mmCIF file of C-alpha atoms and ligand atoms in Angstrom:
data_model
loop_
_atom_site.group_PDB
_atom_site.id
_atom_site.type_symbol
_atom_site.label_atom_id
_atom_site.label_comp_id
_atom_site.label_asym_id
_atom_site.label_seq_id
_atom_site.Cartn_x
_atom_site.Cartn_y
_atom_site.Cartn_z
ATOM 1 C CA MET S 264 0.000 0.000 0.000
ATOM 2 C CA MET S 265 1.112 3.551 -0.655
ATOM 3 C CA ASP S 266 1.619 5.348 2.643
ATOM 4 C CA GLY S 267 -0.142 8.545 1.683
ATOM 5 C CA THR S 268 2.890 10.815 2.030
ATOM 6 C CA ASP S 269 4.023 10.603 -1.577
ATOM 7 C CA GLN S 270 0.628 10.718 -3.244
ATOM 8 C CA LYS S 271 -1.717 13.528 -4.158
ATOM 9 C CA ALA S 272 -5.066 13.957 -2.397
ATOM 10 C CA ALA S 273 -7.190 12.820 -5.328
ATOM 11 C CA ASN S 274 -10.972 13.025 -5.156
ATOM 12 C CA LEU S 275 -12.708 10.341 -7.191
ATOM 13 C CA VAL S 276 -16.294 9.780 -8.255
ATOM 14 C CA LEU S 277 -17.553 6.247 -8.967
ATOM 15 C CA LEU S 278 -20.514 6.249 -11.339
ATOM 16 C CA GLY S 279 -22.666 3.258 -12.184
ATOM 17 C CA PRO S 280 -26.119 1.776 -11.667
ATOM 18 C CA PRO S 281 -27.098 -0.140 -8.522
ATOM 19 C CA GLY S 282 -25.128 -3.383 -8.514
ATOM 20 C CA ALA S 283 -22.325 -2.149 -10.781
ATOM 21 C CA GLY S 284 -19.740 -2.785 -8.050
ATOM 22 C CA LYS S 285 -19.156 0.741 -6.705
ATOM 23 C CA GLY S 286 -19.112 -0.269 -3.045
ATOM 24 C CA THR S 287 -16.994 -3.365 -3.643
ATOM 25 C CA GLN S 288 -14.387 -1.443 -5.614
ATOM 26 C CA ALA S 289 -14.436 1.622 -3.353
ATOM 27 C CA ARG S 290 -13.515 -0.522 -0.346
ATOM 28 C CA MET S 291 -10.606 -2.055 -2.227
ATOM 29 C CA LEU S 292 -9.373 1.378 -3.362
ATOM 30 C CA GLU S 293 -9.672 2.636 0.197
ATOM 31 C CA GLU S 294 -7.321 -0.131 1.301
ATOM 32 C CA SER S 295 -4.862 0.231 -1.564
ATOM 33 C CA PHE S 296 -4.592 4.014 -1.679
ATOM 34 C CA GLY S 297 -5.632 5.187 1.786
ATOM 35 C CA LEU S 298 -8.490 7.251 0.359
ATOM 36 C CA VAL S 299 -11.751 7.557 2.307
ATOM 37 C CA GLN S 300 -14.846 5.836 0.898
ATOM 38 C CA LEU S 301 -17.916 8.038 1.150
ATOM 39 C CA SER S 302 -21.137 6.195 0.371
ATOM 40 C CA THR S 303 -24.242 8.364 0.588
ATOM 41 C CA GLY S 304 -26.285 5.139 0.666
ATOM 42 C CA ASP S 305 -24.410 4.059 3.813
ATOM 43 C CA LEU S 306 -24.721 7.536 5.339
ATOM 44 C CA LEU S 307 -28.469 7.571 4.621
ATOM 45 C CA ARG S 308 -28.984 4.046 6.021
ATOM 46 C CA ALA S 309 -27.141 5.162 9.188
ATOM 47 C CA ALA S 310 -29.449 8.215 9.418
ATOM 48 C CA VAL S 311 -32.521 5.980 9.014
ATOM 49 C CA LYS S 312 -31.251 3.661 11.732
ATOM 50 C CA ALA S 313 -30.451 6.561 14.063
ATOM 51 C CA GLY S 314 -33.923 8.004 13.459
ATOM 52 C CA THR S 315 -32.680 11.515 12.619
ATOM 53 C CA GLU S 316 -34.997 13.975 10.841
ATOM 54 C CA ALA S 317 -33.166 13.367 7.543
ATOM 55 C CA GLY S 318 -33.422 9.615 8.106
ATOM 56 C CA ARG S 319 -37.155 9.806 8.736
ATOM 57 C CA GLN S 320 -37.661 11.673 5.484
ATOM 58 C CA ALA S 321 -35.390 9.352 3.495
ATOM 59 C CA LYS S 322 -36.755 5.989 4.659
ATOM 60 C CA ALA S 323 -39.867 5.612 2.475
ATOM 61 C CA VAL S 324 -38.132 7.135 -0.548
ATOM 62 C CA MET S 325 -35.307 4.591 -0.327
ATOM 63 C CA GLU S 326 -37.718 1.696 0.125
ATOM 64 C CA ALA S 327 -39.536 2.781 -3.046
ATOM 65 C CA GLY S 328 -36.266 2.874 -4.998
ATOM 66 C CA ASP S 329 -36.447 6.605 -5.672
ATOM 67 C CA LEU S 330 -33.781 9.201 -5.044
ATOM 68 C CA VAL S 331 -33.698 11.113 -1.775
ATOM 69 C CA SER S 332 -33.930 14.905 -2.256
ATOM 70 C CA ASP S 333 -30.792 16.788 -3.266
ATOM 71 C CA GLU S 334 -31.211 19.004 -0.211
ATOM 72 C CA ILE S 335 -30.958 16.124 2.271
ATOM 73 C CA VAL S 336 -28.177 14.261 0.487
ATOM 74 C CA ILE S 337 -26.029 17.349 -0.123
ATOM 75 C CA ALA S 338 -26.327 18.363 3.552
ATOM 76 C CA ILE S 339 -25.239 14.893 4.707
ATOM 77 C CA LEU S 340 -22.357 14.787 2.242
ATOM 78 C CA ARG S 341 -21.185 18.324 3.100
ATOM 79 C CA ASP S 342 -20.986 17.442 6.813
ATOM 80 C CA ARG S 343 -19.024 14.282 6.140
ATOM 81 C CA LEU S 344 -16.635 15.948 3.655
ATOM 82 C CA GLY S 345 -15.807 18.527 6.312
ATOM 83 C CA GLU S 346 -14.318 15.907 8.638
ATOM 84 C CA PRO S 347 -10.508 15.929 8.838
ATOM 85 C CA ASP S 348 -9.894 12.420 7.448
ATOM 86 C CA CYS S 349 -11.327 13.494 4.069
ATOM 87 C CA ALA S 350 -8.370 15.793 3.492
ATOM 88 C CA LYS S 351 -6.335 12.850 2.170
ATOM 89 C CA GLY S 352 -8.844 12.379 -0.642
ATOM 90 C CA VAL S 353 -12.181 10.648 -1.061
ATOM 91 C CA ILE S 354 -13.845 8.031 -3.219
ATOM 92 C CA LEU S 355 -17.443 9.095 -3.709
ATOM 93 C CA ASP S 356 -19.609 5.992 -4.028
ATOM 94 C CA GLY S 357 -23.194 6.782 -5.028
ATOM 95 C CA PHE S 358 -22.781 10.571 -5.065
ATOM 96 C CA PRO S 359 -23.454 12.648 -7.092
ATOM 97 C CA ARG S 360 -26.613 11.093 -8.540
ATOM 98 C CA THR S 361 -28.212 14.185 -10.114
ATOM 99 C CA THR S 362 -26.893 17.201 -12.003
ATOM 100 C CA GLY S 363 -27.878 19.367 -9.025
ATOM 101 C CA GLN S 364 -25.690 17.219 -6.758
ATOM 102 C CA ALA S 365 -22.776 17.344 -9.217
ATOM 103 C CA GLU S 366 -22.954 21.139 -9.333
ATOM 104 C CA ALA S 367 -23.167 21.336 -5.537
ATOM 105 C CA LEU S 368 -20.137 19.054 -5.301
ATOM 106 C CA ASP S 369 -18.166 21.291 -7.654
ATOM 107 C CA ARG S 370 -18.998 24.280 -5.456
ATOM 108 C CA LEU S 371 -17.977 22.423 -2.280
ATOM 109 C CA MET S 372 -14.703 21.379 -3.879
ATOM 110 C CA THR S 373 -13.971 24.900 -5.126
ATOM 111 C CA GLU S 374 -14.579 26.311 -1.637
ATOM 112 C CA THR S 375 -11.779 24.140 -0.285
ATOM 113 C CA GLY S 376 -9.461 24.661 -3.247
ATOM 114 C CA GLN S 377 -9.951 21.129 -4.541
ATOM 115 C CA GLY S 378 -11.566 19.413 -7.502
ATOM 116 C CA ILE S 379 -12.681 16.068 -8.878
ATOM 117 C CA THR S 380 -9.575 14.316 -10.166
ATOM 118 C CA ALA S 381 -11.383 11.530 -12.005
ATOM 119 C CA ALA S 382 -14.919 10.243 -12.494
ATOM 120 C CA ILE S 383 -14.945 6.543 -13.254
ATOM 121 C CA SER S 384 -17.975 5.056 -14.971
ATOM 122 C CA LEU S 385 -18.521 1.366 -14.204
ATOM 123 C CA GLU S 386 -20.193 0.166 -17.389
ATOM 124 C CA VAL S 387 -22.550 -2.817 -17.094
ATOM 125 C CA ASP S 388 -25.612 -4.407 -18.700
ATOM 126 C CA ASP S 389 -28.841 -3.635 -16.850
ATOM 127 C CA ASN S 390 -29.915 -7.253 -17.372
ATOM 128 C CA ALA S 391 -27.153 -8.499 -15.093
ATOM 129 C CA MET S 392 -27.906 -6.086 -12.251
ATOM 130 C CA VAL S 393 -30.960 -7.862 -10.818
ATOM 131 C CA ALA S 394 -28.866 -10.995 -10.193
ATOM 132 C CA ARG S 395 -26.067 -8.967 -8.638
ATOM 133 C CA ILE S 396 -28.414 -7.132 -6.301
ATOM 134 C CA SER S 397 -30.653 -10.060 -5.370
ATOM 135 C CA GLY S 398 -27.565 -12.019 -4.256
ATOM 136 C CA ARG S 399 -25.930 -9.203 -2.326
ATOM 137 C CA TYR S 400 -25.334 -9.410 1.428
ATOM 138 C CA THR S 401 -23.071 -7.593 3.852
ATOM 139 C CA CYS S 402 -21.177 -8.361 7.043
ATOM 140 C CA ALA S 403 -22.898 -6.501 9.893
ATOM 141 C CA GLY S 404 -19.613 -6.268 11.766
ATOM 142 C CA CYS S 405 -17.334 -4.581 9.226
ATOM 143 C CA GLY S 406 -19.472 -3.805 6.178
ATOM 144 C CA GLU S 407 -17.630 -6.163 3.810
ATOM 145 C CA GLY S 408 -19.839 -6.963 0.837
ATOM 146 C CA TYR S 409 -20.538 -10.502 -0.402
ATOM 147 C CA HIS S 410 -22.615 -12.243 -3.054
ATOM 148 C CA ASP S 411 -24.411 -15.614 -3.004
ATOM 149 C CA THR S 412 -22.673 -16.643 -6.226
ATOM 150 C CA PHE S 413 -19.997 -14.105 -7.208
ATOM 151 C CA LYS S 414 -18.221 -13.443 -3.921
ATOM 152 C CA THR S 415 -18.623 -16.029 -1.189
ATOM 153 C CA PRO S 416 -16.606 -16.043 2.048
ATOM 154 C CA ALA S 417 -13.949 -18.787 2.399
ATOM 155 C CA THR S 418 -15.972 -20.301 5.266
ATOM 156 C CA PRO S 419 -19.687 -20.051 4.516
ATOM 157 C CA GLY S 420 -21.395 -17.590 6.900
ATOM 158 C CA THR S 421 -18.139 -16.218 8.323
ATOM 159 C CA CYS S 422 -16.691 -12.885 7.197
ATOM 160 C CA ASP S 423 -13.205 -13.165 5.654
ATOM 161 C CA LYS S 424 -12.266 -9.735 6.966
ATOM 162 C CA CYS S 425 -13.440 -9.696 10.598
ATOM 163 C CA GLY S 426 -14.630 -13.219 11.411
ATOM 164 C CA GLY S 427 -18.139 -11.920 12.108
ATOM 165 C CA THR S 428 -21.076 -14.252 11.513
ATOM 166 C CA GLU S 429 -23.969 -11.783 11.296
ATOM 167 C CA MET S 430 -24.813 -11.023 7.680
ATOM 168 C CA THR S 431 -27.474 -8.533 6.574
ATOM 169 C CA ARG S 432 -29.485 -7.944 3.402
ATOM 170 C CA ARG S 433 -30.865 -4.539 2.465
ATOM 171 C CA ALA S 434 -34.624 -3.956 2.467
ATOM 172 C CA ASP S 435 -34.391 -2.360 -1.000
ATOM 173 C CA ASP S 436 -32.406 -5.233 -2.563
ATOM 174 C CA ASN S 437 -35.419 -7.006 -4.075
ATOM 175 C CA ALA S 438 -36.297 -7.537 -7.731
ATOM 176 C CA GLU S 439 -39.184 -5.012 -7.819
ATOM 177 C CA THR S 440 -37.291 -2.150 -6.183
ATOM 178 C CA VAL S 441 -34.240 -2.804 -8.355
ATOM 179 C CA GLU S 442 -36.269 -2.036 -11.471
ATOM 180 C CA GLN S 443 -37.254 1.371 -10.068
ATOM 181 C CA ARG S 444 -33.679 2.069 -8.951
ATOM 182 C CA LEU S 445 -32.428 1.292 -12.455
ATOM 183 C CA ARG S 446 -35.046 3.640 -13.922
ATOM 184 C CA ALA S 447 -33.951 6.384 -11.514
ATOM 185 C CA TYR S 448 -30.347 5.748 -12.535
ATOM 186 C CA HIS S 449 -31.023 6.149 -16.248
ATOM 187 C CA ALA S 450 -33.282 9.192 -15.851
ATOM 188 C CA GLN S 451 -31.285 11.133 -13.284
ATOM 189 C CA THR S 452 -27.748 9.798 -12.891
ATOM 190 C CA ALA S 453 -26.577 8.538 -16.306
ATOM 191 C CA PRO S 454 -26.415 12.146 -17.664
ATOM 192 C CA LEU S 455 -23.501 12.699 -15.276
ATOM 193 C CA ILE S 456 -21.327 10.558 -17.540
ATOM 194 C CA ASP S 457 -21.513 13.340 -20.135
ATOM 195 C CA TYR S 458 -21.165 15.977 -17.401
ATOM 196 C CA TYR S 459 -17.770 14.616 -16.355
ATOM 197 C CA ASP S 460 -16.730 13.770 -19.912
ATOM 198 C CA GLY S 461 -17.276 17.443 -20.711
ATOM 199 C CA LYS S 462 -14.897 18.357 -17.891
ATOM 200 C CA GLY S 463 -12.262 15.996 -19.289
ATOM 201 C CA VAL S 464 -12.058 13.775 -16.199
ATOM 202 C CA LEU S 465 -14.099 10.733 -17.287
ATOM 203 C CA ALA S 466 -12.713 7.186 -17.425
ATOM 204 C CA ARG S 467 -14.814 4.196 -18.502
ATOM 205 C CA VAL S 468 -14.296 0.688 -17.142
ATOM 206 C CA ASP S 469 -15.911 -2.561 -18.288
ATOM 207 C CA ALA S 470 -17.513 -3.636 -15.013
ATOM 208 C CA MET S 471 -19.036 -6.840 -16.449
ATOM 209 C CA ALA S 472 -15.620 -8.434 -15.888
ATOM 210 C CA ASP S 473 -14.944 -10.285 -12.635
ATOM 211 C CA ILE S 474 -14.224 -8.339 -9.449
ATOM 212 C CA ASP S 475 -10.425 -8.733 -9.589
ATOM 213 C CA THR S 476 -10.177 -7.728 -13.245
ATOM 214 C CA VAL S 477 -12.226 -4.590 -12.607
ATOM 215 C CA ALA S 478 -10.044 -3.850 -9.563
ATOM 216 C CA GLN S 479 -6.869 -4.050 -11.662
ATOM 217 C CA GLU S 480 -8.230 -1.561 -14.186
ATOM 218 C CA LEU S 481 -9.285 0.800 -11.427
ATOM 219 C CA ASN S 482 -5.893 0.530 -9.749
ATOM 220 C CA THR S 483 -4.213 1.719 -12.923
ATOM 221 C CA ILE S 484 -6.564 4.692 -13.262
ATOM 222 C CA VAL S 485 -6.319 5.693 -9.608
ATOM 223 C CA ALA S 486 -2.529 5.287 -9.524
ATOM 224 C CA GLN S 487 -2.397 7.906 -12.290
ATOM 225 C CA ALA S 488 -4.846 10.162 -10.448
ATOM 226 C CA VAL S 489 -2.713 10.263 -7.287
ATOM 227 C CA ALA S 490 0.674 10.458 -9.054
HETATM 228 P P1 ADP V 1270 -23.018 -1.076 -5.956
HETATM 229 O O1 ADP V 1270 -22.302 -0.461 -4.780
HETATM 230 O O2 ADP V 1270 -22.582 -0.462 -7.251
HETATM 231 O O3 ADP V 1270 -24.491 -1.078 -5.800
HETATM 232 P P2 ADP V 1270 -21.834 -3.600 -4.997
HETATM 233 O O4 ADP V 1270 -20.374 -3.286 -4.938
HETATM 234 O O5 ADP V 1270 -22.566 -3.647 -3.721
HETATM 235 O O6 ADP V 1270 -22.558 -2.585 -6.040
HETATM 236 O O7 ADP V 1270 -22.009 -4.975 -5.796
HETATM 237 C C1 ADP V 1270 -23.291 -5.571 -5.939
HETATM 238 C C2 ADP V 1270 -23.183 -7.076 -5.715
HETATM 239 O O8 ADP V 1270 -22.486 -7.671 -6.831
HETATM 240 C C3 ADP V 1270 -22.405 -7.474 -4.468
HETATM 241 O O9 ADP V 1270 -23.007 -8.638 -3.932
HETATM 242 C C4 ADP V 1270 -20.991 -7.759 -4.994
HETATM 243 O O10 ADP V 1270 -20.343 -8.774 -4.207
HETATM 244 C C5 ADP V 1270 -21.254 -8.256 -6.408
HETATM 245 N N1 ADP V 1270 -20.252 -7.781 -7.383
HETATM 246 C C6 ADP V 1270 -19.575 -6.609 -7.388
HETATM 247 N N2 ADP V 1270 -18.770 -6.514 -8.472
HETATM 248 C C7 ADP V 1270 -18.957 -7.656 -9.189
HETATM 249 C C8 ADP V 1270 -18.408 -8.170 -10.426
HETATM 250 N N3 ADP V 1270 -17.507 -7.467 -11.140
HETATM 251 N N4 ADP V 1270 -18.833 -9.372 -10.825
HETATM 252 C C9 ADP V 1270 -19.758 -10.082 -10.124
HETATM 253 N N5 ADP V 1270 -20.306 -9.669 -8.960
HETATM 254 C C10 ADP V 1270 -19.914 -8.463 -8.498
HETATM 255 P P1 ADP V 1271 -26.933 1.222 -4.889
HETATM 256 O O1 ADP V 1271 -25.524 1.528 -5.203
HETATM 257 O O2 ADP V 1271 -27.201 -0.239 -4.798
HETATM 258 O O3 ADP V 1271 -27.915 1.945 -5.740
HETATM 259 P P2 ADP V 1271 -26.903 2.972 -2.530
HETATM 260 O O4 ADP V 1271 -26.551 2.398 -1.215
HETATM 261 O O5 ADP V 1271 -25.913 3.853 -3.203
HETATM 262 O O6 ADP V 1271 -27.312 1.739 -3.445
HETATM 263 O O7 ADP V 1271 -28.265 3.788 -2.421
HETATM 264 C C1 ADP V 1271 -29.424 3.237 -1.836
HETATM 265 C C2 ADP V 1271 -30.548 4.254 -1.887
HETATM 266 O O8 ADP V 1271 -30.181 5.416 -1.110
HETATM 267 C C3 ADP V 1271 -30.858 4.799 -3.276
HETATM 268 O O9 ADP V 1271 -31.773 3.960 -3.980
HETATM 269 C C4 ADP V 1271 -31.475 6.165 -2.937
HETATM 270 O O10 ADP V 1271 -32.809 6.040 -2.472
HETATM 271 C C5 ADP V 1271 -30.623 6.604 -1.753
HETATM 272 N N1 ADP V 1271 -29.428 7.380 -2.158
HETATM 273 C C6 ADP V 1271 -28.129 7.025 -2.013
HETATM 274 N N2 ADP V 1271 -27.307 7.984 -2.500
HETATM 275 C C7 ADP V 1271 -28.120 8.961 -2.974
HETATM 276 C C8 ADP V 1271 -27.886 10.212 -3.626
HETATM 277 N N3 ADP V 1271 -26.639 10.646 -3.885
HETATM 278 N N4 ADP V 1271 -28.971 10.949 -3.991
HETATM 279 C C9 ADP V 1271 -30.228 10.537 -3.733
HETATM 280 N N5 ADP V 1271 -30.508 9.368 -3.142
HETATM 281 C C10 ADP V 1271 -29.473 8.579 -2.753
HETATM 282 ZN ZN1 ZN V 1272 -16.806 -8.555 8.560
#
């Protein structure tokens, strides 16, 4: 792993529909490059669990597979970005998801004299996403992601990373909600691919390949971004 002293504080955006592998890859990049993974989905699920005002408003929207309002998500992201650990650079996983969020992110970055170093689009076939999402589960102890078929722990039921045995599945990871989430992606988030292409920071990765192959491609792109 690079120790963080000889690399630039790159800020990366991971784009891709639900199930594309953003969370899986962001965790690996966090380990390899010492960047901080920021998942607005995780932050929102934590707010729902904590019963905050934002969480109360977000709950039903998330269960329906729609996008939470820009106002709520931007406020949550702004707070988290302001914490000191983010100074070494962040991997945004699931944010921005609308043009309004992308513009707000640009303003936040400008305020702190930073910018988006690279936006990486994980390119997949919609048809494969239902299987990816229906088989997804997560270690409750450390958040490591698994899949019934594509990424199973070495010992069934036991997390490779922390040894935990409690695994959770998300309420919105069902076939019906996935369809709505994919629709929301195409209507509201896919235009961001052009947004970042226009800024000259877009990279495209074939994310239909297996997890390790995708990780290798991302490593090459991110190594350039922090050089
Ligand atoms: P996202 O964060 O984009 O919604 P995840 O990283 O949670 O996606 O991946 C969705 C599911 O698919 C998880 O169960 C994960 O283990 C699995 N997965 C991720 N990347 C791949 C891949 N390249 N091939 C097959 N399965 C994958
Ligand atoms: P996935 O990568 O599988 O789509 P996430 O964990 O990123 O899942 O998001 C889960 C849900 O949280 C989304 O369907 C949406 O309701 C909400 N959400 C997460 N990030 C955002 C965002 N940036 N803007 C609006 N809603 C969001
Ligand atoms: Zn674990």
